Tab-separated table of C-alpha atoms and ligand atoms in Angstrom:
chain	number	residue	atom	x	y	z
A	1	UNK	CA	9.130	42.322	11.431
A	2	UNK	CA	7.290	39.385	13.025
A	3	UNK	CA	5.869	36.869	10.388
A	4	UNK	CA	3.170	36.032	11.476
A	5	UNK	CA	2.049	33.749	8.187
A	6	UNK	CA	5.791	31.550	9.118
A	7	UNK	CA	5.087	31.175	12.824
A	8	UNK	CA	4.773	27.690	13.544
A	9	UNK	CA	2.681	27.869	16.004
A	10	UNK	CA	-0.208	29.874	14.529
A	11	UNK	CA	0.395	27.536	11.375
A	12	UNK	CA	-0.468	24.773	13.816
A	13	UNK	CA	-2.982	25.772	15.730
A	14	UNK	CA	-4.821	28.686	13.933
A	15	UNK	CA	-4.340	28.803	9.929
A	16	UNK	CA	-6.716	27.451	8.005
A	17	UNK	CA	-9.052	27.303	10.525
A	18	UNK	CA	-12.588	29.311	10.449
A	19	UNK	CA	-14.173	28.288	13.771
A	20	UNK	CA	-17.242	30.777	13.185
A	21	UNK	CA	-18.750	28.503	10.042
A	22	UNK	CA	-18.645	25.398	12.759
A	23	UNK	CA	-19.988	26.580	15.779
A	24	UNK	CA	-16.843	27.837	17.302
A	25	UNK	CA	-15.843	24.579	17.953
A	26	UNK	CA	-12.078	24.382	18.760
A	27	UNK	CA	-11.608	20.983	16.856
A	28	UNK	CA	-12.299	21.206	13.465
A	29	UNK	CA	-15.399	18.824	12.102
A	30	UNK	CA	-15.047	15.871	10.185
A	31	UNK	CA	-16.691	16.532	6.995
A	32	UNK	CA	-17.655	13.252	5.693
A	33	UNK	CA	-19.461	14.191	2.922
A	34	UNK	CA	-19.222	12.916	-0.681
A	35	UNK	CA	-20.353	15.329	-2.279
A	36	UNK	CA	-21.405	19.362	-2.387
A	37	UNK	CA	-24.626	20.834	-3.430
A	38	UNK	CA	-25.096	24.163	-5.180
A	39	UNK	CA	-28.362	27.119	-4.946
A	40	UNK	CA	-27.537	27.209	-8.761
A	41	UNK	CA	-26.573	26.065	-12.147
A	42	UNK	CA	-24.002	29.035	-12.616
A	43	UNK	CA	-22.675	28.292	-9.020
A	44	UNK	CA	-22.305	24.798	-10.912
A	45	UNK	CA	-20.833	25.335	-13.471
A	46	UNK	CA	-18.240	27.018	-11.832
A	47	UNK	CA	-17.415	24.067	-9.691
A	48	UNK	CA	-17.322	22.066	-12.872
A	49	UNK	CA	-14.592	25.177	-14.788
A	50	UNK	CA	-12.568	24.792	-12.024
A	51	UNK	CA	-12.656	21.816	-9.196
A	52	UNK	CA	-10.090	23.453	-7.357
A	53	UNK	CA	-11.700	26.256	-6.454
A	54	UNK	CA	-14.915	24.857	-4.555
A	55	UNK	CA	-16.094	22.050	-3.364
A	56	UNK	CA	-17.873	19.707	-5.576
A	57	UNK	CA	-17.019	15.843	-4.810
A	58	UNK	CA	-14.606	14.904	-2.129
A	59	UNK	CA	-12.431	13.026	-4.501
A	60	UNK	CA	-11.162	16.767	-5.058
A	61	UNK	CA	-11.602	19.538	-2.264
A	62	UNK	CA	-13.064	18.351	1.379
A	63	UNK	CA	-13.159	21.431	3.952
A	64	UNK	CA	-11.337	19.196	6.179
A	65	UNK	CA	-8.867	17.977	4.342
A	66	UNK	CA	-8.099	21.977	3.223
A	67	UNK	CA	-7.125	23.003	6.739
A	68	UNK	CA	-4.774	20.075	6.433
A	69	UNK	CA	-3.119	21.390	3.104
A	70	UNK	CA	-3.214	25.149	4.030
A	71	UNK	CA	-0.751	23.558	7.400
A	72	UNK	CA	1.220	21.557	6.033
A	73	UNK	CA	1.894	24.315	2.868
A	74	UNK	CA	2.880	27.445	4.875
A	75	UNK	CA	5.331	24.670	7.287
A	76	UNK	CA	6.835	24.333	4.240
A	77	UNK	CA	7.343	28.036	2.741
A	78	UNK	CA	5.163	26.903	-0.233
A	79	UNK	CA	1.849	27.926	-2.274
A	80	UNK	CA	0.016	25.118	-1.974
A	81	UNK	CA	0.088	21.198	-0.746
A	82	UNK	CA	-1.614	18.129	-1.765
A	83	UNK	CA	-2.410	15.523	0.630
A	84	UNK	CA	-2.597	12.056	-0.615
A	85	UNK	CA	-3.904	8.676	1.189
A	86	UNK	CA	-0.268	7.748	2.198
A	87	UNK	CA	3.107	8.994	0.985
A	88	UNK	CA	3.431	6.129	-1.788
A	89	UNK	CA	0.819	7.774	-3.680
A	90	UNK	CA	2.009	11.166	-2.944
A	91	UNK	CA	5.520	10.104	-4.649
A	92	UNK	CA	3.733	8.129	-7.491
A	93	UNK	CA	1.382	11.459	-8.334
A	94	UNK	CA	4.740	13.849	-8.165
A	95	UNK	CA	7.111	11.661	-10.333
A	96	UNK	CA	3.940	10.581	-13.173
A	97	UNK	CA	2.727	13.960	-13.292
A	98	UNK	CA	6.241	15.011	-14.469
A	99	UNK	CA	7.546	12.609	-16.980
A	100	UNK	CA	6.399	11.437	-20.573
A	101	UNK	CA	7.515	8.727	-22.609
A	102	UNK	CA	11.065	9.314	-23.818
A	103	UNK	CA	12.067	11.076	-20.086
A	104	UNK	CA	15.002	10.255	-18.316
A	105	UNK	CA	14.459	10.065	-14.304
A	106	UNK	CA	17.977	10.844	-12.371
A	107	UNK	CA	17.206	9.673	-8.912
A	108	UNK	CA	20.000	8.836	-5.898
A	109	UNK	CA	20.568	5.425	-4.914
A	110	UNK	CA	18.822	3.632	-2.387
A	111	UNK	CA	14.990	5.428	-2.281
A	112	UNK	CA	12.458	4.386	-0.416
A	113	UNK	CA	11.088	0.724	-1.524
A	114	UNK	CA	8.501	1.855	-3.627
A	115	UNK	CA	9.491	4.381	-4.850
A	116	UNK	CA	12.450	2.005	-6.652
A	117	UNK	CA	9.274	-0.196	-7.685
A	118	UNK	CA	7.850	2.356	-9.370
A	119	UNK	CA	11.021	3.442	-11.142
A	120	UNK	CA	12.442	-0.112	-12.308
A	121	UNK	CA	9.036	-1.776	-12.867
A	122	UNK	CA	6.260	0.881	-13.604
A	123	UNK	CA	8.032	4.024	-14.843
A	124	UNK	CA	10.035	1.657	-17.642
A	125	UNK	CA	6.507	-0.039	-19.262
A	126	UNK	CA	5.737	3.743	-20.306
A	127	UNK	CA	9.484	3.980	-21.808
A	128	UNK	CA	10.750	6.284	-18.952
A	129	UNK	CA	14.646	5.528	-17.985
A	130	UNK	CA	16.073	5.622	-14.728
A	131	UNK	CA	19.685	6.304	-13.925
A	132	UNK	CA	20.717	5.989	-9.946
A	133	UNK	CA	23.543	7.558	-9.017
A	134	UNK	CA	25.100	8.605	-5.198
A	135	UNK	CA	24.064	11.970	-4.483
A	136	UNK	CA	26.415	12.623	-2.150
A	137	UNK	CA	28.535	14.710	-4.397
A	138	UNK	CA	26.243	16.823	-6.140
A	139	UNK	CA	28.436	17.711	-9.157
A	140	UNK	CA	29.215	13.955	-9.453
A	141	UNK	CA	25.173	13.343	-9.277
A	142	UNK	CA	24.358	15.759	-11.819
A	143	UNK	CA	26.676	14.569	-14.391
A	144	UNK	CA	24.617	11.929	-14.891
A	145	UNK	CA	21.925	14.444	-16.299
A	146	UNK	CA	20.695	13.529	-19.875
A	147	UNK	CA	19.532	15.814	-22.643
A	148	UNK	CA	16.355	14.098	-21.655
A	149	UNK	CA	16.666	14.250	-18.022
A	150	UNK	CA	12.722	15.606	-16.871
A	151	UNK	CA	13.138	14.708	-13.107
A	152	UNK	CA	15.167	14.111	-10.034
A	153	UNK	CA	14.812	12.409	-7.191
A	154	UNK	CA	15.938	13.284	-3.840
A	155	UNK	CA	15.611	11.500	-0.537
A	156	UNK	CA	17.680	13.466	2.233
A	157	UNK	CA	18.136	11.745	4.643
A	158	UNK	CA	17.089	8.531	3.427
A	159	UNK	CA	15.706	6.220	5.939
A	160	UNK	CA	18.324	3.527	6.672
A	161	UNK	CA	21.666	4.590	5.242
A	162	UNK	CA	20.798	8.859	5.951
A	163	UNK	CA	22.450	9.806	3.061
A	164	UNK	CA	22.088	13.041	2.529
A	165	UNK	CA	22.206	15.338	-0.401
A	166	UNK	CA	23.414	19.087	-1.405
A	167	UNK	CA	19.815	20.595	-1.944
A	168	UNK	CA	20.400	24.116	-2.751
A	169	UNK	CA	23.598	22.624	-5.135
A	170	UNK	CA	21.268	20.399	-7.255
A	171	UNK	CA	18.787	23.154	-7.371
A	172	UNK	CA	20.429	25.714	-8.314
A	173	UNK	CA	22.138	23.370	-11.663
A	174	UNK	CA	18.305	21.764	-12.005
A	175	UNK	CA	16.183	24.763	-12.467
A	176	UNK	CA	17.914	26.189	-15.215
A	177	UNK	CA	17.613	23.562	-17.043
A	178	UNK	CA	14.105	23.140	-16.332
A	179	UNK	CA	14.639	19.536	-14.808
A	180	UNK	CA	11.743	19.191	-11.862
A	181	UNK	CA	13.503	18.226	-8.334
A	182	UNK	CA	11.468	16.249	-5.853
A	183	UNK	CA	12.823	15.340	-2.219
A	184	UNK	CA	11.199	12.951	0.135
A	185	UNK	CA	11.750	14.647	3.249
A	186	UNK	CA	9.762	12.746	5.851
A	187	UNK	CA	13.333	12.041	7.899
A	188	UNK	CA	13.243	15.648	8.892
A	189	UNK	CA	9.957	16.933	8.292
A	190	UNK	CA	9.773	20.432	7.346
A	191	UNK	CA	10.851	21.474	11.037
A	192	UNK	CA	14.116	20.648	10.135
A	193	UNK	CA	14.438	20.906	6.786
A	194	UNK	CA	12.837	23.208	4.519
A	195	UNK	CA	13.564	21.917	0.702
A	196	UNK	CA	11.490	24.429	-1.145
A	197	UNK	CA	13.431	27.296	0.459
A	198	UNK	CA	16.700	26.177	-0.625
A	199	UNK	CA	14.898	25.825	-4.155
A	200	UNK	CA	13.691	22.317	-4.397
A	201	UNK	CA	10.345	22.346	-6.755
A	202	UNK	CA	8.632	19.559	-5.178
A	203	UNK	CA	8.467	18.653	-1.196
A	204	UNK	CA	7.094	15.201	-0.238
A	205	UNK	CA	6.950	13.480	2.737
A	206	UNK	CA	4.997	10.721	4.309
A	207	UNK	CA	2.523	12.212	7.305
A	208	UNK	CA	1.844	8.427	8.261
A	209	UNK	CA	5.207	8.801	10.018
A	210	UNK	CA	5.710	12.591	12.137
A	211	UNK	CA	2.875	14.109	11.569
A	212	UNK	CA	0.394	11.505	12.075
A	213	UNK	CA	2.963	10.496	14.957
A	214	UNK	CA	0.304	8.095	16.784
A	215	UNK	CA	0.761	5.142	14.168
A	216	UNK	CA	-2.535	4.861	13.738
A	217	UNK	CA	-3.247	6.180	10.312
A	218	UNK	CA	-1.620	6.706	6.613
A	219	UNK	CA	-1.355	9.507	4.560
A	220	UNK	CA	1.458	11.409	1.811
A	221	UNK	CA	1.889	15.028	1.475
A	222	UNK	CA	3.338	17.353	-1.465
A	223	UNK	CA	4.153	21.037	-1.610
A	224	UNK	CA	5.218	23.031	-4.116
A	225	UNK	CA	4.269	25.999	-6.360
A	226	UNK	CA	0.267	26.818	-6.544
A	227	UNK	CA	1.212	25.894	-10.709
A	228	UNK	CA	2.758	22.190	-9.797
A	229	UNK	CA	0.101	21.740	-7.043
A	230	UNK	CA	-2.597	22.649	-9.555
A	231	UNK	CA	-1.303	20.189	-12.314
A	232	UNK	CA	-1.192	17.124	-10.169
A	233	UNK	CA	-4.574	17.611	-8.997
A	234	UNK	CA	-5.908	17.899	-12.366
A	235	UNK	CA	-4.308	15.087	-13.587
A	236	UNK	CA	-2.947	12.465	-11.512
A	237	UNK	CA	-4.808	13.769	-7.810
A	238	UNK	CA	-8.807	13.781	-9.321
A	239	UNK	CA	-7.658	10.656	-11.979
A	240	UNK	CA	-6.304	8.347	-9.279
A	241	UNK	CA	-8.460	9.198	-6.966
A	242	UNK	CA	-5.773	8.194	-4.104
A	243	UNK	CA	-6.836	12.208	-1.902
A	244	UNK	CA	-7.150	11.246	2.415
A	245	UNK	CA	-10.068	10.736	3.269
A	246	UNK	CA	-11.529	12.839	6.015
A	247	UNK	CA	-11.667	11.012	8.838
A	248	UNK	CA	-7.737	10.389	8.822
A	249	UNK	CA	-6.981	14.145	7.356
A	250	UNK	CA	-8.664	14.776	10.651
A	251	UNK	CA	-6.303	12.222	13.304
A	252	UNK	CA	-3.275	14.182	11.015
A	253	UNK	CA	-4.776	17.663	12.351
A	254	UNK	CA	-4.825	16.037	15.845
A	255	UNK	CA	-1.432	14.797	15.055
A	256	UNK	CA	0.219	17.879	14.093
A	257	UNK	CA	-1.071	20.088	16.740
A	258	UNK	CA	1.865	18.501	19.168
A	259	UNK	CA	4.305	17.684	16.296
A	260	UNK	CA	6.651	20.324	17.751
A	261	UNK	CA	6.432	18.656	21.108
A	262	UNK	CA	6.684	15.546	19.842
A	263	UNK	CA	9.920	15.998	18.031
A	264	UNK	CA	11.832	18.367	20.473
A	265	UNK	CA	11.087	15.178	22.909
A	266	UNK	CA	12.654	12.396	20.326
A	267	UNK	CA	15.544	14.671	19.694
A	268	UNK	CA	16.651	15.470	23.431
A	269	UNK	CA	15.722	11.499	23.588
A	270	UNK	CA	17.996	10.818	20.198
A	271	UNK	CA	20.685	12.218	21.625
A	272	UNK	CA	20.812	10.341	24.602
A	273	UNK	CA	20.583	7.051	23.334
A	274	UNK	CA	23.570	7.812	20.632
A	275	UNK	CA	25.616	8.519	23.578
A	276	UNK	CA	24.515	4.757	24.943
A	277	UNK	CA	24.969	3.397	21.743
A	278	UNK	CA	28.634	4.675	21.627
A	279	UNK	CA	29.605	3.118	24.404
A	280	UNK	CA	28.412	-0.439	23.509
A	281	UNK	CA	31.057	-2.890	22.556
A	282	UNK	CA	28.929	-4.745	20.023
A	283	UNK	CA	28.775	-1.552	17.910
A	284	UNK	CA	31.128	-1.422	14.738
A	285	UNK	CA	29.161	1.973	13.820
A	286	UNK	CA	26.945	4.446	13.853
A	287	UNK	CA	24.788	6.453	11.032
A	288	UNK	CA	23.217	9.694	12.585
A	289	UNK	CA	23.505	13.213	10.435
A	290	UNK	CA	24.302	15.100	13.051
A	291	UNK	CA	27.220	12.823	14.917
A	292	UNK	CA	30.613	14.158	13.989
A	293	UNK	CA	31.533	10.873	12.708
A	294	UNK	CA	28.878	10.782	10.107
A	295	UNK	CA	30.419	11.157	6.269
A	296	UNK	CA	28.596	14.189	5.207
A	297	UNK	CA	28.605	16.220	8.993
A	298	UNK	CA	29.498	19.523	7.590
A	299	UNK	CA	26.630	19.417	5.298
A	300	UNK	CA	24.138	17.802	7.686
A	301	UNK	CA	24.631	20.467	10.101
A	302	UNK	CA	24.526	23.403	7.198
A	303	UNK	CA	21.576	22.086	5.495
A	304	UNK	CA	19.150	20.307	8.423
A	305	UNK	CA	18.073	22.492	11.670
A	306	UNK	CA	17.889	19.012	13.830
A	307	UNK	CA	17.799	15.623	13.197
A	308	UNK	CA	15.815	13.006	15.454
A	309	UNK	CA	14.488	9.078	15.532
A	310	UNK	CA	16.010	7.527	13.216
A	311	UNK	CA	19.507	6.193	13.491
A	312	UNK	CA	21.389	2.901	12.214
A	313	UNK	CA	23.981	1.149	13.187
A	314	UNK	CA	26.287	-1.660	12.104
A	315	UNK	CA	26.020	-4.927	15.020
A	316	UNK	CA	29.819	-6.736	14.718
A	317	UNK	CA	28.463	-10.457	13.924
A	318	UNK	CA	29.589	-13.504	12.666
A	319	UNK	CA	26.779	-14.899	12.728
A	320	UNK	CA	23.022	-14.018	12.292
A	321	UNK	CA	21.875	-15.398	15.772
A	322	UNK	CA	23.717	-12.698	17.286
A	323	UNK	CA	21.681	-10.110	15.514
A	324	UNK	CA	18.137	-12.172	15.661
A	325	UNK	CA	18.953	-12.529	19.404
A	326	UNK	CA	19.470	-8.522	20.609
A	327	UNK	CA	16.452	-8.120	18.334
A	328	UNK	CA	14.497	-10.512	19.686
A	329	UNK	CA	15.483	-9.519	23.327
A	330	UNK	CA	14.457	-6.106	22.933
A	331	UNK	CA	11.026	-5.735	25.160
A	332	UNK	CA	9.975	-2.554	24.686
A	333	UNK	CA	11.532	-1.403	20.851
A	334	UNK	CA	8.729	-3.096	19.079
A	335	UNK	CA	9.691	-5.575	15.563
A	336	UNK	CA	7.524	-3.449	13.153
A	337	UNK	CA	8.495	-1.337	10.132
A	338	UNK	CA	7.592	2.302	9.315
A	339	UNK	CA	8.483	4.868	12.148
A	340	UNK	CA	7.543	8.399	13.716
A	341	UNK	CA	4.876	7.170	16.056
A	342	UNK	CA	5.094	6.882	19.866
A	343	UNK	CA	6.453	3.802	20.226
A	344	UNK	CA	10.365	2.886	19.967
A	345	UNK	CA	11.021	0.550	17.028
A	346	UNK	CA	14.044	-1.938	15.543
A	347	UNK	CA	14.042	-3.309	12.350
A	348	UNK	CA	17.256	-5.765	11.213
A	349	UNK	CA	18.074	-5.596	7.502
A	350	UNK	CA	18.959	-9.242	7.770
A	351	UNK	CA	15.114	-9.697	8.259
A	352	UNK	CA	15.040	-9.069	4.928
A	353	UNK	CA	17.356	-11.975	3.384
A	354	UNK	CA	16.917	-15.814	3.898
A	355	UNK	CA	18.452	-16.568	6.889
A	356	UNK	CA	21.254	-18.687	5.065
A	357	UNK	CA	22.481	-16.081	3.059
A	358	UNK	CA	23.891	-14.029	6.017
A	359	UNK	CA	27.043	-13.142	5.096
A	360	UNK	CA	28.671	-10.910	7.926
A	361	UNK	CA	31.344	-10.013	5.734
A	362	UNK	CA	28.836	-7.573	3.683
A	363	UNK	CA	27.609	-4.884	6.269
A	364	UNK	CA	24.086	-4.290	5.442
A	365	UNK	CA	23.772	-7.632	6.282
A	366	UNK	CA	24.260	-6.403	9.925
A	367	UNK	CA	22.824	-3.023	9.667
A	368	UNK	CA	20.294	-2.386	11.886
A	369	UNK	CA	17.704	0.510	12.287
A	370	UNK	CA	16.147	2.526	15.438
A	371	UNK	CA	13.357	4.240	15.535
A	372	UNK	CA	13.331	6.402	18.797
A	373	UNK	CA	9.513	7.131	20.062
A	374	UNK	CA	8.226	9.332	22.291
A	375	UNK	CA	8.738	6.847	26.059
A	376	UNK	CA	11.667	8.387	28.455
A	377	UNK	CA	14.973	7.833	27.405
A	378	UNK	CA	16.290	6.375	30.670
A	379	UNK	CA	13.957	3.352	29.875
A	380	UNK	CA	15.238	2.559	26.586
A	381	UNK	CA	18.712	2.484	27.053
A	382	UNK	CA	17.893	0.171	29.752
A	383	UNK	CA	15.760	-2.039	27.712
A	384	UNK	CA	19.104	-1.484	25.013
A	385	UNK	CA	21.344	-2.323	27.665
A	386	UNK	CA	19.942	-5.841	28.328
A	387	UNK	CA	19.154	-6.648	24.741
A	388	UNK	CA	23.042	-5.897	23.756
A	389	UNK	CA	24.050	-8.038	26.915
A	390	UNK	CA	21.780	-10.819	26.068
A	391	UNK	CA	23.431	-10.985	22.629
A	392	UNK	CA	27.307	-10.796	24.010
A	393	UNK	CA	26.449	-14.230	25.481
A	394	UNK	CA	25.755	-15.797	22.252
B	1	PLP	C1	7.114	5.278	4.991
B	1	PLP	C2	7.870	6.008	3.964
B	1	PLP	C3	7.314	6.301	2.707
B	1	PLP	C4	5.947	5.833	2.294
B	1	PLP	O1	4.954	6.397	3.046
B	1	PLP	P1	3.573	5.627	3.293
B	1	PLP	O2	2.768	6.623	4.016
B	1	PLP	O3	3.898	4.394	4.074
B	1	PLP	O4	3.032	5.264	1.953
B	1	PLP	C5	8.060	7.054	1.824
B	1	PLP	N1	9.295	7.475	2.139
B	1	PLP	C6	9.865	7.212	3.313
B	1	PLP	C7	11.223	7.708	3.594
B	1	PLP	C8	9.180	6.455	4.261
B	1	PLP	O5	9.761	6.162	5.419
């Protein structure tokens, strides 16, 4: 039977939405409001039992910011979502609301920036360990489980190397145990990956990248059970105070209404300029999931619908001019970090190191990433084309 409560497209453009109490206006309004008045002190005092079941103060609920989480929970298969100012402080709420001093963290090597500050420099004031370890084997990764082992974290892909990870494997060895999993999964968004369905407990990604898609606001999103959802906003959500505002829950409502759209286009687009990219003599590699020659194909193409945008590859360099120069040729993949908007981006991980400590014998020193945006393929590879030809003349 049809379901209709899993149909993208009436998650996208019709839950959570209750035109009648706005006017029927087809946009939702921006409810920039503070705070929530009540007829009563019982109606009150309610509020005050139980913040997450009204609105009282918009450091909690805001109506706006609820057709956001209703979305973004049923894309995901899950209870309940919280949406946070940007995806740092979606991560930071997940992994603090689920370790004590004494905890062991198990997370895979090479998260997202800070996410690894908040393991090595936060998490270890408050006497929580970490242990990294590569996830790509998931019975290798989970031997480094401790008795005291509270949480692990998962980042599948991650965003420059696209490791990728055995969900359902790690899962299924986790829960028993009663370990909390959290993946960030803003590489595939839940279009093309669905963690909580293969049994993951905690889904984050960052909505400043796909679903915002415009680059022109932030914000973090987690989904899990209606329990786990609850805690963090009792705790960590209310005490931080780091909830979206309503003005930019509202551009990530505008956002997600073409999100489909948007990433059938970078895929189709994806695809096109790894076939480019293949035949370019400068190339030593290339990182995409779903290229046969990526390490960990057969799971890729088990565990992720698609894949789209992001891609890396390895520039063959002796020297660091060579990479500076096809980045700095490029005219229309803009220099910037972050990724998922409409514009194509490049970022060199050698922008990252003093420029005398290139050494082209270690390879991230020439890996580079793509971001692939929403403009017509044709014109990128062109704009690829002249940047990689520029550089050959070094
Ligand atoms: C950008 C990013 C984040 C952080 O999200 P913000 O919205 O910038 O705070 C986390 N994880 C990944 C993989 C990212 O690319």
């Amino acid at each position: 039977m049809h379901n209709q409560a899993q149909d993208i497209s009436y998650i996208i453009n019709h839950l959570g939405e209750d035109h009648a109490s706005y006017f029927n206006a087809i946009a939702p309004p921006i409810m920039q409001t503070s705070n929530f008045a009540f007829e009563t002190v019982a109606e009150m005092r309610k509020a005050f039992e139980d913040e997450m079941g009204g609105y009282l103060y918009s450091r909690g609920l805001n109506p706006t910011v609820d057709i956001l989480r209703k979305k973004l929970a049923a894309l995901d298969g899950a209870e309940d979502a919280l949406v946070f100012n940007n995806g740092a402080a979606a991560t930071f709420a997940g992994v603090v609301a689920n370790v004590k001093a004494g905890d062991h963290v198990l997370s895979v090597t090479h998260p997202y920036t800070w996410t690894a500050h908040l393991f090595d420099t936060i998490l270890s004031r408050f006497g929580v360990s970490v242990t990294y370890a590569d996830g790509s084997d998931a019975a290798s990764f989970l031997s480094h489980v401790q008795a005291n082992t509270a949480l692990i974290y998962l980042e599948s892909p991650n965003s420059w190397w696209l490791d990728i990870q055995d969900l359902r494997a790690i899962a299924e060895v986790s829960k028993p145990r009663g370990i909390t999993t959290l993946i960030d999964n803003s590489y595939c968004t839940p279009l093309y990956q669905k963690p909580i369905e293969l049994g993951i407990d905690i889904a984050m990604q960052t909505a400043t990248k796909y679903i915002g898609g415009h680059s022109d606001t932030l914000g973090g999103v987690l989904t899990g059970s209606a329990a786990m959802m609850r805690k963090i906003f009792n705790s960590e959500y209310l005490c931080a105070g780091n909830g979206i505002q309503p003005f930019n829950a509202w551009l990530l409502l505008r956002g997600l209404r073409t999100l489909p759209a948007r990433i059938d286009r970078i895929t189709a687009s994806t695809q096109k300029v790894l076939a480019f990219l293949k035949t370019v003599d400068e190339i030593e590699s290339i990182i995409f999931p779903l290229d046969p020659s990526y390490t960990q194909y057969g799971l890729a193409q088990q565990q992720m619908k698609n894949a789209c945008g992001l891609l890396s590859f390895y520039i063959k360099a002796q020297e660091i001019e060579k990479i500076e120069h096809f980045c700095n040729s490029l005219q229309h993949f803009r220099m910037a970090v972050s990724w998922g908007g409409h514009e194509s981006l490049v970022i060199p991980k050698c922008a990252g190191i003093p420029q005398n400590q290139f050494d082209a014998t270690n390879p991230t020193h020439r890996l580079v990433r793509l971001y692939v945006g929403l403009e017509d393929s044709e014109f990128l590879i062109k704009d690829l084309s002249q940047a990689f030809k520029a550089a050959s003349l070094l």
